[in-house]
Structures are given as structure tokens and as C-alpha cells.
Short mmCIF file of C-alpha atoms in Angstrom, two decimals:
data_model
loop_
_atom_site.label_atom_id
_atom_site.label_comp_id
_atom_site.label_asym_id
_atom_site.label_seq_id
_atom_site.Cartn_x
_atom_site.Cartn_y
_atom_site.Cartn_z
CA UNK A 21 0.00 0.00 0.00
CA UNK A 22 1.08 3.58 -0.65
CA UNK A 23 2.38 5.84 2.10
CA UNK A 24 1.12 9.34 2.81
CA UNK A 25 3.89 11.07 0.89
CA UNK A 26 3.53 8.66 -2.02
CA UNK A 27 -0.17 9.49 -2.32
CA UNK A 28 0.63 13.19 -2.32
CA UNK A 29 3.43 13.00 -4.86
CA UNK A 30 1.39 10.84 -7.23
CA UNK A 31 -1.49 13.32 -6.98
CA UNK A 32 0.80 16.24 -7.82
CA UNK A 33 2.19 14.37 -10.81
CA UNK A 34 -1.26 13.30 -12.01
CA UNK A 35 -2.43 16.92 -11.78
CA UNK A 36 0.26 17.91 -14.28
CA UNK A 37 3.00 19.26 -12.01
CA UNK A 38 6.30 17.43 -12.60
CA UNK A 39 8.36 19.10 -9.85
CA UNK A 40 8.43 20.23 -6.23
CA UNK A 41 10.33 23.34 -5.28
CA UNK A 42 11.56 24.83 -2.04
CA UNK A 43 14.04 24.58 0.80
CA UNK A 44 13.47 21.31 2.67
CA UNK A 45 13.47 20.37 6.31
CA UNK A 46 14.06 17.05 8.03
CA UNK A 47 10.50 15.89 7.59
CA UNK A 48 10.62 16.69 3.86
CA UNK A 49 13.14 14.03 2.92
CA UNK A 50 10.60 11.20 2.60
CA UNK A 51 8.52 13.28 0.20
CA UNK A 52 11.63 14.18 -1.79
CA UNK A 53 12.52 10.50 -2.03
CA UNK A 54 9.00 9.63 -3.18
CA UNK A 55 9.32 12.32 -5.86
CA UNK A 56 12.72 11.01 -6.98
CA UNK A 57 11.36 7.47 -7.31
CA UNK A 58 8.59 8.81 -9.59
CA UNK A 59 10.92 10.85 -11.78
CA UNK A 60 9.67 14.13 -10.36
CA UNK A 61 12.15 16.94 -10.14
CA UNK A 62 13.07 18.66 -6.87
CA UNK A 63 14.38 22.21 -7.29
CA UNK A 64 16.36 23.53 -4.35
CA UNK A 65 15.81 27.25 -3.77
CA UNK A 66 17.91 29.56 -1.65
CA UNK A 67 14.88 31.34 -0.21
CA UNK A 68 11.50 29.80 0.56
CA UNK A 69 9.67 32.92 -0.62
CA UNK A 70 11.27 32.60 -4.05
CA UNK A 71 10.25 28.95 -4.20
CA UNK A 72 6.63 29.82 -3.55
CA UNK A 73 6.73 32.54 -6.22
CA UNK A 74 8.28 30.17 -8.76
CA UNK A 75 5.67 27.48 -8.04
CA UNK A 76 2.85 30.04 -8.14
CA UNK A 77 3.99 31.31 -11.53
CA UNK A 78 4.02 27.77 -12.89
CA UNK A 79 0.46 27.42 -11.61
CA UNK A 80 -0.63 30.67 -13.25
CA UNK A 81 0.78 29.70 -16.64
CA UNK A 82 -0.23 26.04 -16.77
CA UNK A 83 -3.31 25.86 -14.54
CA UNK A 84 -1.73 22.91 -12.68
CA UNK A 85 -1.02 23.77 -9.05
CA UNK A 86 2.55 24.62 -8.17
CA UNK A 87 3.94 22.77 -5.17
CA UNK A 88 6.43 24.28 -2.73
CA UNK A 89 7.68 23.19 0.65
CA UNK A 90 9.59 24.44 3.66
CA UNK A 91 10.81 23.26 7.00
CA UNK A 92 8.82 24.10 10.13
CA UNK A 93 9.22 27.35 12.04
CA UNK A 94 11.62 29.72 10.28
CA UNK A 95 11.13 28.08 6.89
CA UNK A 96 7.36 28.32 7.16
CA UNK A 97 7.46 31.97 8.22
CA UNK A 98 9.95 32.86 5.50
CA UNK A 99 7.66 31.34 2.87
CA UNK A 100 4.75 33.60 3.86
CA UNK A 101 5.38 36.35 1.29
CA UNK A 102 5.44 33.86 -1.57
CA UNK A 103 2.15 32.31 -0.44
CA UNK A 104 0.71 35.83 -0.07
CA UNK A 105 1.66 36.34 -3.72
CA UNK A 106 -0.38 33.28 -4.70
CA UNK A 107 -3.31 34.53 -2.63
CA UNK A 108 -3.48 38.12 -3.90
CA UNK A 109 -2.27 37.41 -7.44
CA UNK A 110 -4.67 34.47 -7.76
CA UNK A 111 -2.33 31.54 -8.45
CA UNK A 112 -3.02 27.83 -7.73
CA UNK A 113 -0.45 26.72 -5.17
CA UNK A 114 -0.03 23.95 -2.61
CA UNK A 115 2.36 25.06 0.14
CA UNK A 116 3.67 22.29 2.41
CA UNK A 117 5.24 23.02 5.79
CA UNK A 118 7.01 20.45 7.95
CA UNK A 119 5.55 20.12 11.41
CA UNK A 120 6.15 18.25 14.66
CA UNK A 121 4.03 15.23 15.42
CA UNK A 122 1.24 15.94 17.86
CA UNK A 123 2.97 14.76 21.10
CA UNK A 124 6.08 16.82 20.34
CA UNK A 125 4.04 19.85 19.35
CA UNK A 126 2.09 19.73 22.60
CA UNK A 127 5.16 19.38 24.83
CA UNK A 128 8.01 21.21 23.09
CA UNK A 129 8.55 24.91 22.52
CA UNK A 130 11.53 25.15 20.19
CA UNK A 131 10.42 26.04 16.61
CA UNK A 132 6.81 25.46 17.61
CA UNK A 133 4.64 27.81 15.58
CA UNK A 134 0.99 27.54 14.69
CA UNK A 135 1.47 27.49 10.92
CA UNK A 136 -2.23 27.27 10.17
CA UNK A 137 -2.95 30.42 12.14
CA UNK A 138 -0.20 32.26 10.24
CA UNK A 139 -1.40 31.10 6.84
CA UNK A 140 -5.15 31.38 7.47
CA UNK A 141 -5.42 35.02 6.24
CA UNK A 142 -3.52 34.29 3.01
CA UNK A 143 -4.80 30.88 1.93
CA UNK A 144 -8.14 29.46 0.80
CA UNK A 145 -7.79 26.44 3.09
CA UNK A 146 -5.36 24.97 5.61
CA UNK A 147 -5.15 21.40 6.87
CA UNK A 148 -2.88 19.04 8.77
CA UNK A 149 -2.18 15.97 6.68
CA UNK A 150 -3.19 12.67 8.26
CA UNK A 151 -2.46 9.27 6.76
CA UNK A 152 -6.02 8.00 7.13
CA UNK A 153 -7.54 10.97 5.30
CA UNK A 154 -4.77 12.11 2.93
CA UNK A 155 -6.56 10.87 -0.20
CA UNK A 156 -9.55 13.06 0.57
CA UNK A 157 -7.43 16.01 1.69
CA UNK A 158 -5.44 16.13 -1.53
CA UNK A 159 -8.62 15.98 -3.63
CA UNK A 160 -10.17 18.82 -1.68
CA UNK A 161 -6.94 20.79 -2.09
CA UNK A 162 -6.84 20.29 -5.86
CA UNK A 163 -10.38 21.57 -6.22
CA UNK A 164 -9.84 24.47 -3.84
CA UNK A 165 -6.71 25.86 -5.49
CA UNK A 166 -8.28 25.87 -8.95
CA UNK A 167 -11.77 27.08 -8.05
CA UNK A 168 -12.30 30.71 -9.04
CA UNK A 169 -10.58 32.75 -7.96
CA UNK A 170 -7.55 30.44 -7.89
CA UNK A 171 -5.35 30.58 -4.82
CA UNK A 172 -3.16 28.69 -2.35
CA UNK A 173 -3.81 26.01 0.24
CA UNK A 174 -1.41 25.06 3.02
CA UNK A 175 -0.56 21.57 4.27
CA UNK A 176 1.06 20.98 7.64
CA UNK A 177 3.02 17.73 7.33
CA UNK A 178 3.50 16.13 10.79
CA UNK A 179 6.62 14.02 10.98
CA UNK A 180 4.58 11.07 12.32
CA UNK A 181 2.44 10.88 9.16
CA UNK A 182 4.91 10.88 6.27
CA UNK A 183 5.56 7.14 5.93
CA UNK A 184 2.39 5.77 7.47
CA UNK A 185 0.17 3.68 5.23
CA UNK A 186 -2.41 5.90 3.57
CA UNK A 187 -6.05 5.15 4.23
CA UNK A 188 -8.30 3.84 1.47
CA UNK A 189 -11.86 4.59 0.40
CA UNK A 190 -14.44 2.29 -1.14
CA UNK A 191 -14.97 4.87 -3.89
CA UNK A 192 -12.69 7.83 -4.51
CA UNK A 193 -13.74 11.07 -6.13
CA UNK A 194 -11.83 12.19 -9.19
CA UNK A 195 -8.68 14.13 -8.41
CA UNK A 196 -10.10 17.20 -10.11
CA UNK A 197 -13.74 17.90 -11.02
CA UNK A 198 -15.09 17.22 -14.49
CA UNK A 199 -17.53 20.09 -14.90
CA UNK A 200 -19.86 20.67 -17.84
CA UNK A 201 -20.70 24.26 -18.78
CA UNK A 202 -23.71 25.23 -20.82
CA UNK A 203 -24.07 28.14 -23.20
CA UNK A 204 -26.80 30.61 -22.18
CA UNK A 205 -29.96 31.13 -24.18
CA UNK A 206 -30.23 34.46 -25.97
CA UNK A 207 -33.27 35.36 -23.87
CA UNK A 208 -31.16 35.00 -20.72
CA UNK A 209 -28.97 37.88 -21.89
CA UNK A 210 -31.70 40.24 -23.09
CA UNK A 211 -31.02 42.95 -20.48
CA UNK A 212 -27.28 42.89 -21.14
CA UNK A 213 -27.80 42.89 -24.91
CA UNK A 214 -30.12 45.87 -24.51
CA UNK A 215 -27.37 47.77 -22.67
CA UNK A 216 -24.90 46.94 -25.42
CA UNK A 217 -27.39 47.90 -28.13
CA UNK A 218 -27.86 51.33 -26.61
CA UNK A 219 -24.14 52.10 -26.24
CA UNK A 220 -22.41 54.23 -28.86
CA UNK A 221 -19.03 54.40 -27.14
CA UNK A 222 -18.52 51.21 -25.10
CA UNK A 223 -15.14 50.47 -23.49
CA UNK A 224 -13.81 47.15 -22.18
CA UNK A 225 -11.93 46.92 -18.87
CA UNK A 226 -10.42 43.45 -18.66
CA UNK A 227 -9.17 41.50 -15.65
CA UNK A 228 -7.80 38.14 -14.59
CA UNK A 229 -11.03 36.20 -15.02
CA UNK A 230 -10.30 36.09 -18.76
CA UNK A 231 -7.08 34.24 -17.97
CA UNK A 232 -8.75 31.77 -15.59
CA UNK A 233 -11.28 30.93 -18.30
CA UNK A 234 -8.72 30.93 -21.13
CA UNK A 235 -11.08 33.24 -23.01
CA UNK A 236 -8.66 35.62 -24.73
CA UNK A 237 -9.76 34.90 -28.29
CA UNK A 238 -13.43 35.29 -27.31
CA UNK A 239 -12.59 38.64 -25.68
CA UNK A 240 -10.92 39.88 -28.86
CA UNK A 241 -13.93 38.78 -30.91
CA UNK A 242 -16.26 40.79 -28.67
CA UNK A 243 -14.03 43.87 -28.80
CA UNK A 244 -13.94 43.69 -32.59
CA UNK A 245 -17.70 43.21 -32.80
CA UNK A 246 -18.30 46.25 -30.58
CA UNK A 247 -15.48 48.34 -32.03
CA UNK A 248 -14.54 49.10 -28.42
CA UNK A 249 -11.13 50.14 -27.04
CA UNK A 250 -9.64 47.71 -24.51
CA UNK A 251 -7.87 48.52 -21.27
CA UNK A 252 -6.41 45.59 -19.34
CA UNK A 253 -4.96 45.24 -15.88
CA UNK A 254 -1.21 44.71 -15.65
CA UNK A 255 -1.61 40.97 -15.10
CA UNK A 256 -3.63 40.74 -18.32
CA UNK A 257 -1.23 42.32 -20.78
CA UNK A 258 -1.42 40.22 -23.93
CA UNK A 259 -4.99 38.93 -23.60
CA UNK A 260 -5.53 41.19 -26.59
CA UNK A 261 -2.33 41.33 -28.68
CA UNK A 262 -0.71 44.64 -27.89
CA UNK A 263 -0.26 45.52 -31.53
CA UNK A 264 -4.03 45.18 -32.08
CA UNK A 265 -5.68 48.43 -33.17
CA UNK A 266 -8.23 48.28 -30.32
CA UNK A 267 -5.66 47.79 -27.57
CA UNK A 268 -5.45 51.02 -25.61
CA UNK A 269 -3.17 50.09 -22.69
CA UNK A 270 -3.19 49.20 -19.01
CA UNK A 271 -5.41 50.25 -16.14
CA UNK A 272 -3.13 51.80 -13.52
CA UNK A 273 -5.61 53.84 -11.53
CA UNK A 274 -4.20 57.11 -12.80
CA UNK A 275 -5.58 60.33 -14.16
CA UNK A 276 -4.45 59.70 -17.72
CA UNK A 277 -6.86 56.83 -18.29
CA UNK A 278 -9.85 58.81 -16.98
CA UNK A 279 -9.78 61.00 -20.07
CA UNK A 280 -10.41 57.91 -22.20
CA UNK A 281 -12.93 56.18 -19.94
CA UNK A 282 -15.00 59.32 -19.38
CA UNK A 283 -15.60 59.57 -23.13
CA UNK A 284 -17.45 56.27 -23.05
CA UNK A 285 -21.15 55.76 -22.39
CA UNK A 286 -20.89 52.14 -21.18
CA UNK A 287 -18.10 50.45 -19.22
CA UNK A 288 -17.97 46.71 -19.79
CA UNK A 289 -15.86 44.96 -17.17
CA UNK A 290 -14.77 41.47 -18.19
CA UNK A 291 -13.45 39.15 -15.50
CA UNK A 292 -12.35 42.16 -13.44
CA UNK A 293 -11.12 41.34 -9.94
CA UNK A 294 -11.09 44.15 -7.36
CA UNK A 295 -7.66 43.02 -6.14
CA UNK A 296 -6.25 44.34 -9.44
CA UNK A 297 -7.45 47.90 -8.86
CA UNK A 298 -6.03 50.74 -6.81
CA UNK A 299 -7.59 50.84 -3.31
CA UNK A 300 -9.62 53.96 -3.85
CA UNK A 301 -13.22 54.86 -4.58
CA UNK A 302 -14.54 54.13 -8.08
CA UNK A 303 -14.28 57.45 -9.96
CA UNK A 304 -16.93 56.99 -12.69
CA UNK A 305 -20.71 57.41 -12.85
CA UNK A 306 -20.98 55.76 -16.27
CA UNK A 307 -23.26 52.66 -16.42
CA UNK A 308 -21.35 49.38 -15.95
CA UNK A 309 -22.07 45.96 -17.40
CA UNK A 310 -20.06 43.27 -15.60
CA UNK A 311 -19.39 39.99 -17.38
CA UNK A 312 -17.66 37.54 -15.07
CA UNK A 313 -17.26 33.96 -13.98
CA UNK A 314 -17.81 34.79 -10.31
CA UNK A 315 -20.06 37.32 -8.53
CA UNK A 316 -18.54 40.52 -7.19
CA UNK A 317 -18.63 40.38 -3.40
CA UNK A 318 -16.26 43.33 -2.94
CA UNK A 319 -18.74 46.01 -4.08
CA UNK A 320 -15.85 48.20 -5.23
CA UNK A 321 -17.08 48.47 -8.81
CA UNK A 322 -20.71 49.70 -8.86
CA UNK A 323 -22.03 47.46 -11.63
CA UNK A 324 -25.43 48.31 -13.11
CA UNK A 325 -25.88 44.70 -14.22
CA UNK A 326 -23.81 41.58 -13.54
CA UNK A 327 -23.89 38.60 -15.89
CA UNK A 328 -22.31 35.54 -14.26
CA UNK A 329 -21.48 32.30 -16.02
CA UNK A 330 -18.75 30.48 -17.90
CA UNK A 331 -16.81 33.46 -19.18
CA UNK A 332 -15.66 31.86 -22.40
CA UNK A 333 -19.21 30.90 -23.36
CA UNK A 334 -20.61 34.27 -22.30
CA UNK A 335 -18.10 36.20 -24.40
CA UNK A 336 -18.71 33.89 -27.35
CA UNK A 337 -22.46 34.44 -27.03
CA UNK A 338 -22.20 38.22 -26.74
CA UNK A 339 -19.86 38.40 -29.74
CA UNK A 340 -22.39 36.46 -31.82
CA UNK A 341 -25.60 38.12 -30.65
CA UNK A 342 -24.66 41.75 -30.10
CA UNK A 343 -25.35 44.17 -32.90
CA UNK A 344 -22.34 45.74 -34.60
CA UNK A 345 -20.95 48.64 -32.65
CA UNK A 346 -19.44 51.98 -33.52
CA UNK A 347 -15.98 52.65 -34.90
CA UNK A 348 -14.80 54.95 -32.13
CA UNK A 349 -12.50 52.35 -30.55
CA UNK A 350 -9.60 52.42 -33.01
CA UNK A 351 -9.05 56.16 -32.85
CA UNK A 352 -9.72 56.33 -29.09
CA UNK A 353 -7.18 53.57 -28.43
CA UNK A 354 -4.60 55.21 -30.68
CA UNK A 355 -4.98 58.61 -29.00
CA UNK A 356 -4.62 57.04 -25.56
CA UNK A 357 -1.48 55.15 -26.58
CA UNK A 358 -0.01 58.38 -27.97
CA UNK A 359 -0.86 60.23 -24.75
CA UNK A 360 0.95 57.60 -22.70
CA UNK A 361 4.00 57.69 -24.96
CA UNK A 362 4.17 61.48 -24.74
CA UNK A 363 3.83 61.39 -20.96
CA UNK A 364 6.72 58.93 -20.67
CA UNK A 365 9.05 60.66 -23.11
CA UNK A 366 10.78 62.79 -20.51
CA UNK A 367 14.29 64.10 -21.23
CA UNK A 368 17.24 62.15 -19.86
CA UNK A 369 21.01 62.29 -19.66
CA UNK A 370 22.27 58.99 -20.93
CA UNK A 371 20.09 55.89 -21.06
CA UNK A 372 16.50 56.53 -19.99
CA UNK A 373 14.38 53.68 -18.59
CA UNK A 374 11.76 54.22 -21.29
CA UNK A 375 14.29 53.91 -24.08
CA UNK A 376 15.81 50.87 -22.40
CA UNK A 377 12.41 49.18 -22.61
CA UNK A 378 11.92 50.18 -26.23
CA UNK A 379 15.33 48.79 -27.13
CA UNK A 380 14.62 45.52 -25.30
CA UNK A 381 11.28 45.08 -27.06
CA UNK A 382 12.86 45.80 -30.45
CA UNK A 383 15.63 43.21 -29.97
CA UNK A 384 13.87 40.40 -28.10
CA UNK A 385 11.74 38.02 -30.21
CA UNK A 386 7.99 38.42 -30.42
CA UNK A 387 7.34 35.25 -28.41
CA UNK A 388 9.45 36.35 -25.42
CA UNK A 389 7.94 35.78 -21.97
CA UNK A 390 8.64 38.74 -19.67
CA UNK A 391 8.49 39.03 -15.90
CA UNK A 392 8.50 42.34 -14.10
CA UNK A 393 9.38 43.33 -10.55
CA UNK A 394 7.61 45.91 -8.40
CA UNK A 395 9.09 49.38 -8.00
CA UNK A 396 9.50 52.59 -9.95
CA UNK A 397 10.65 50.81 -13.09
CA UNK A 398 7.45 48.75 -13.31
CA UNK A 399 5.48 51.77 -14.51
CA UNK A 400 7.78 51.96 -17.54
CA UNK A 401 7.85 48.21 -18.15
CA UNK A 402 4.06 47.86 -18.01
CA UNK A 403 3.53 50.71 -20.46
CA UNK A 404 6.47 50.19 -22.81
CA UNK A 405 6.80 46.42 -23.08
CA UNK A 406 4.36 44.84 -25.52
CA UNK A 407 3.02 41.30 -25.08
CA UNK A 408 1.14 39.45 -27.77
CA UNK A 409 -0.47 36.54 -25.96
CA UNK A 410 -2.02 35.70 -22.58
CA UNK A 411 0.34 34.90 -19.69
CA UNK A 412 3.29 36.29 -21.65
CA UNK A 413 3.70 39.13 -19.15
CA UNK A 414 4.02 38.12 -15.50
CA UNK A 415 4.16 40.45 -12.52
CA UNK A 416 3.00 40.83 -8.94
CA UNK A 417 0.03 43.18 -9.04
CA UNK A 418 -2.34 42.14 -6.25
CA UNK A 419 0.50 41.85 -3.72
CA UNK A 420 2.91 44.16 -5.55
CA UNK A 421 5.93 42.38 -4.12
CA UNK A 422 9.52 43.18 -4.88
CA UNK A 423 11.76 40.20 -5.53
CA UNK A 424 9.33 38.54 -7.94
CA UNK A 425 10.96 38.93 -11.36
CA UNK A 426 13.72 36.30 -11.05
CA UNK A 427 11.74 33.43 -9.46
CA UNK A 428 8.83 34.30 -11.76
CA UNK A 429 11.17 33.96 -14.73
CA UNK A 430 12.36 30.56 -13.47
CA UNK A 431 8.73 29.41 -13.24
CA UNK A 432 8.17 30.66 -16.78
CA UNK A 433 11.26 28.79 -17.98
CA UNK A 434 9.88 25.52 -16.55
CA UNK A 435 6.58 26.13 -18.33
CA UNK A 436 8.19 27.30 -21.59
CA UNK A 437 11.49 25.42 -22.06
CA UNK A 438 12.16 26.72 -25.56
CA UNK A 439 11.01 30.35 -25.50
CA UNK A 440 13.11 33.39 -24.59
CA UNK A 441 12.54 34.43 -20.96
CA UNK A 442 13.49 37.90 -19.71
CA UNK A 443 13.20 39.27 -16.18
CA UNK A 444 12.97 43.06 -15.74
CA UNK A 445 13.88 44.33 -12.30
CA UNK A 446 15.12 47.37 -10.48
CA UNK A 447 18.34 46.99 -8.56
CA UNK A 448 16.51 46.84 -5.21
CA UNK A 449 14.10 44.12 -6.29
CA UNK A 450 16.83 42.07 -7.92
CA UNK A 451 18.96 42.10 -4.77
CA UNK A 452 16.05 40.60 -2.84
CA UNK A 453 16.26 37.51 -5.08
CA UNK A 454 19.92 37.59 -6.09
CA UNK A 455 20.66 34.11 -4.71
CA UNK A 456 18.26 32.57 -7.22
CA UNK A 457 20.69 33.50 -9.98
CA UNK A 458 22.62 30.49 -8.70
CA UNK A 459 19.43 28.41 -8.92
CA UNK A 460 19.05 29.45 -12.54
CA UNK A 461 22.59 28.30 -13.32
CA UNK A 462 22.69 25.12 -11.25
CA UNK A 463 19.23 23.90 -12.26
CA UNK A 464 19.88 24.69 -15.94
CA UNK A 465 17.00 27.16 -16.16
CA UNK A 466 18.60 29.86 -18.31
CA UNK A 467 17.05 33.32 -18.28
CA UNK A 468 18.05 36.86 -19.22
CA UNK A 469 17.88 39.31 -16.31
CA UNK A 470 17.86 43.02 -17.15
CA UNK A 471 18.42 45.15 -14.07
CA UNK A 472 17.45 48.81 -14.47
CA UNK A 473 20.13 50.19 -12.18
CA UNK A 474 19.33 53.64 -10.80
CA UNK A 475 21.30 53.03 -7.55
CA UNK A 476 18.25 53.71 -5.38
CA UNK A 477 14.89 52.39 -4.25
CA UNK A 478 13.29 54.48 -6.95
CA UNK A 479 9.63 54.43 -5.97
CA UNK A 480 10.34 55.61 -2.42
CA UNK A 481 12.72 58.25 -3.74
CA UNK A 482 9.92 59.50 -6.03
CA UNK A 483 7.56 59.80 -3.08
CA UNK A 484 10.19 61.65 -1.06
CA UNK A 485 10.72 64.13 -3.88
CA UNK A 486 7.00 64.70 -4.43
CA UNK A 487 6.62 65.44 -0.72
CA UNK A 488 9.57 67.83 -0.76
CA UNK A 489 11.79 65.57 1.33
CA UNK A 490 15.49 64.94 0.73
CA UNK A 491 16.71 61.57 -0.47
CA UNK A 492 17.45 59.53 2.64
CA UNK A 493 17.80 55.81 3.29
CA UNK A 494 17.06 54.81 -0.32
CA UNK A 495 20.46 54.55 -2.00
CA UNK A 496 21.92 51.23 -3.11
CA UNK A 497 24.77 51.39 -5.62
CA UNK A 498 28.33 50.15 -5.42
CA UNK A 499 27.59 46.84 -7.14
CA UNK A 500 30.10 45.12 -9.37
CA UNK A 501 27.46 43.47 -11.48
CA UNK A 502 29.85 41.57 -13.73
CA UNK A 503 31.68 39.88 -10.84
CA UNK A 504 28.43 39.20 -9.04
CA UNK A 505 27.07 37.33 -12.06
CA UNK A 506 30.33 35.50 -12.64
CA UNK A 507 30.38 34.39 -9.00
CA UNK A 508 27.14 32.51 -9.63
CA UNK A 509 28.35 31.07 -12.92
CA UNK A 510 26.33 33.44 -15.10
CA UNK A 511 27.44 35.96 -17.68
CA UNK A 512 27.40 39.59 -16.56
CA UNK A 513 27.67 42.87 -18.43
CA UNK A 514 27.12 46.53 -17.58
CA UNK A 515 25.73 48.92 -20.22
CA UNK A 516 24.97 52.63 -20.19
CA UNK A 517 23.71 53.38 -23.71
CA UNK A 518 21.18 52.06 -26.19
CA UNK A 519 23.66 50.45 -28.58
CA UNK A 520 25.43 48.56 -25.82
CA UNK A 521 22.12 47.35 -24.41
CA UNK A 522 20.96 46.09 -27.80
CA UNK A 523 24.27 44.31 -28.34
CA UNK A 524 24.17 42.70 -24.89
CA UNK A 525 20.65 41.36 -25.43
CA UNK A 526 21.54 40.08 -28.89
CA UNK A 527 24.59 38.28 -27.51
CA UNK A 528 22.54 36.72 -24.71
CA UNK A 529 20.01 35.41 -27.24
CA UNK A 530 22.85 33.65 -29.07
CA UNK A 531 23.58 31.71 -25.86
CA UNK A 532 20.17 30.21 -25.07
CA UNK A 533 21.64 27.78 -22.54
CA UNK A 534 23.39 30.50 -20.53
CA UNK A 535 21.99 32.72 -17.77
CA UNK A 536 22.87 36.37 -18.42
CA UNK A 537 22.69 39.40 -16.14
CA UNK A 538 22.58 42.76 -17.93
CA UNK A 539 22.87 45.80 -15.67
CA UNK A 540 21.57 48.86 -17.51
CA UNK A 541 22.67 52.05 -15.80
CA UNK A 542 19.76 54.41 -16.29
CA UNK A 543 18.96 58.04 -15.58
CA UNK A 544 15.95 58.12 -13.19
CA UNK A 545 15.46 61.89 -13.30
CA UNK A 546 12.22 61.60 -15.28
CA UNK A 547 10.43 59.37 -12.78
CA UNK A 548 8.59 62.12 -10.93
CA UNK A 549 7.24 63.71 -14.11
CA UNK A 550 6.19 60.30 -15.41
CA UNK A 551 4.42 59.37 -12.19
CA UNK A 552 2.67 62.72 -11.99
CA UNK A 553 1.46 62.34 -15.57
CA UNK A 554 0.25 58.75 -15.34
CA UNK A 555 -0.69 57.99 -11.78
CA UNK A 556 -2.07 59.58 -8.67
CA UNK A 557 0.29 59.03 -5.74
#
């Protein structure tokens, strides 16, 4: 009969996840051995938080839950930020923490922490694995992580349970549900179709639900049918190809997008999740039609009418049944894109961050997968980098965590072994995950890392300047980027102009099996003007 860890590992493999990632503890070794015996990969990370982010990114891209683990106590607490990423950025993740057996937990104090209490606010479910019930627990977990909105669950793994014989059931439920969805009748959508019929200038605001439902092509069909401009959240870059004439740009909660939205007479939100929006009051009085796979319980967006169902089928139905729209979308989208470009084209001495992004996009192939860290540079990356397919741009939006770009890129590399992978990061965010450069090299997960080096924590420096405060406590600098990369076995180069950056990226692309760190020394003097133009702070 199978042991507890064997049941778990086989379930992970059967769900489509061929690896476990993390930094193990003593109680993890039996699970690692069970994985090895089943040809599953174990990827050793240097930081538990990075392991959870890598596994979460795999889950986002593939739909199969990522699996990460840590030791008890300090490992479990260090993994919290990565699990919080999965929770607020809506990624399917199973996070496993070693734990004492019950007698030891009740009598000892050293490294005794109530993991479930810590993880309760940032997971959809927590449980302590027991041999007799593990088959049921793993099935519940698989359904929980993938149910909309996707998110993490946490397993405590008591040391007494790992090699015990797993309990059996007379009849076991399927590992994951087999759900049938039905297309709505046209009469069911009459109120929504009436709203669409009466709109002359509709606009689409698109969120993560489109990704969960894999409904990008249906979204594009609806936009084309309506002739409506499309704004996406940062997580959704690429759900409409960003060279499409109706693609306007990204929702960032700033003043610049209000000019576009306030021209419309109907806002159509598609799969919009409130976690993607700035935490401020909704600024529009325009009627709102919400099309989503799940009801809105946050009440942040004041929808006039909500249509809930299978999002792919709903979008397909609307695209077929709605009457042809106006042609305002193409010109409105173009004007908005031009406004954003003009707002970002601030003068610079030397290499500007906006030109660095334009150079990178011009040199890197169309099918490149990009990850982006949080910080001042993200504003430029989100607006300047173009993605042409869903899940081709990966960032932390709901949590907004620094230190994401490198582990996110490693997760993307596992999901896309043969596509170019680039990680964009500021110097501060990169240094939070610098040890995973060694993971990239050792685990043969080659990526290109472009660090936009402004020698400061740029976003905080921007806020200091806007508030009339001197720069204090925000400077980094002093890095020998080439030696740092070489110390981990990667290539490293420092550039300070457009030609050198283009050459460095081109050279990295010619070495697809090599991890490359490119430090681009940029002039950050335009940040304040850019932030003032695009976003309320």
C-alpha cells in the first residue's frame, strides 16, 4: 500500500506538475525520495519565498497547481510572502510546511509555531495531513486551489504521518472535477444585450477572469464586434495582442486613463477582480455591465448589471448576438497610446528607462515571456513592453511584491522550455532575489535578467521628492554586477547606452543555454514627471 507522501506526490504528478520546489526540512526528505522514485524533479531554492513565487507562476501559466515546501518554524514563516503572492495574485499553489508530530508539538517549545494560524489570512484552506484521510485532503486541495478565484492552500506535514500507510476509500472522487458548462440562451442575456445595443461608445476593462477561463480569443472577438477600445490590468497584458488596433493600454488607476474612460457611455468589465485595482473609490458614474465567472462580493465596482457564467461561453455568445458597434474604438485607443508615450518621453542624460524598454522590445523576439518586478521601473515596463499573448507578461500586481521577477522567470522557464525568458527588475528588487541566480545556473533554467540600475529604491525616492523631502535611506549602488554574475556562474555585463544594451541582449540570445545578467545604468530623473502624468500618488 502507498504511504502518505507517495499518495501526495502521485497526486501532484497526475495533476500535471512534474516538480516540487523549495528549501526542505528534516520531515521533507521522505517526500523528496517519493518524488525522486517517480521521476519528479526537486528544485532547491535559496529562499522559501522565491520557491513559492516560482511554483505560483508555474500554476498561473499552466493551470496545474505549483507545489512548494519548507521546513517548520523559520522556513514556514519565511515562505509567507510567496504564499501571499499566490493569494493576492490568484495563483493555484499547494504550500507544504514540515511540522512536529502531535505529542512533540504539545510538549516542546523550540520552533513550535501555529502554521495554520499564520497562513489562514492568506490561503483558501489549511489542513494538517493525516495518513487516514490524505486521499480526501489532496482531492479537496486540488479543487480548492483551482476554483475561481484560484489561490493557495497550506498543508502541515507532521513528521509522524509521512511514511504511514495511507487510508483507502471504497470509492474515490476524481482528483479534479469534471464540470460541464452550458451556453446561455439568448433570452437570458436580453437585459445585457439591450445595454450593449444602446451604447455608442462602449469600453472594455479586462481583468484576470479572462485568464482563468482561457477566453482571450473570445474577448478579442467581442471587442472587434463592438469596435470598443480595450484597457487591461497589468496581469492581463497580452490577452488582446498589444499591436491590435483596439488595444489602448493598461489600467493603472491614474488620471491619464480617466480621459479615455470618461468619453465612453458604457463600461464593460470582463473578469475584473477588485484586487487588481487601486484601493480607492470608483471614480466613474458611467453605467457598468459586468461579465464575469464569479459574482462581485467586494462592491468596489458599482455594476449596473452583472452577468455571471462560464466566461468563455458568455463572451462567445455576446460576440455572436450583439449588434455591430461603432468605430470609435480604433481612434480612441490610438490617442490614448499616444498620450501615454508622450507622458513617458521625458528628457534624460544617458540611457532613460523608457528607451531601455523600447530597445529591449525591439531586440527580443515576439514570443518572449517577460516578468517584471515591483518598483519605480514597473510603470515603464508595463507601459512600454508589448506582449502578444495571454500569460506572456508576469508580474505581482495584487500583492505588488519586490523580488518577484527572477523566481517568476524561473517558473516561466519551466513552463516554456524553448522560448526566450526575460526578467525586468530594479536593482533593489533584484537584490532581494539575487541568490536565485545560482538556482538558474545550477538547475539549468537559463534566463536573461535586465536590471534597471538607478542606484536607489526608486519608488520611495519619487515619493520623497514629491513630498519635498530629501533623499534619505534609499540609495543602493556600489555593485560590481559583472563579478556578481560570474560568482554565480552566469554571464554579466554593464551597459549605459542604447547600442550597448541592444548588443548585450543580442549576444545573450545567441547563448540560449546561458543565464545572463545585464545591468543597464539608467537616468531616473524623469520618474517624478512620469508618475505625476500617469498615476495619482
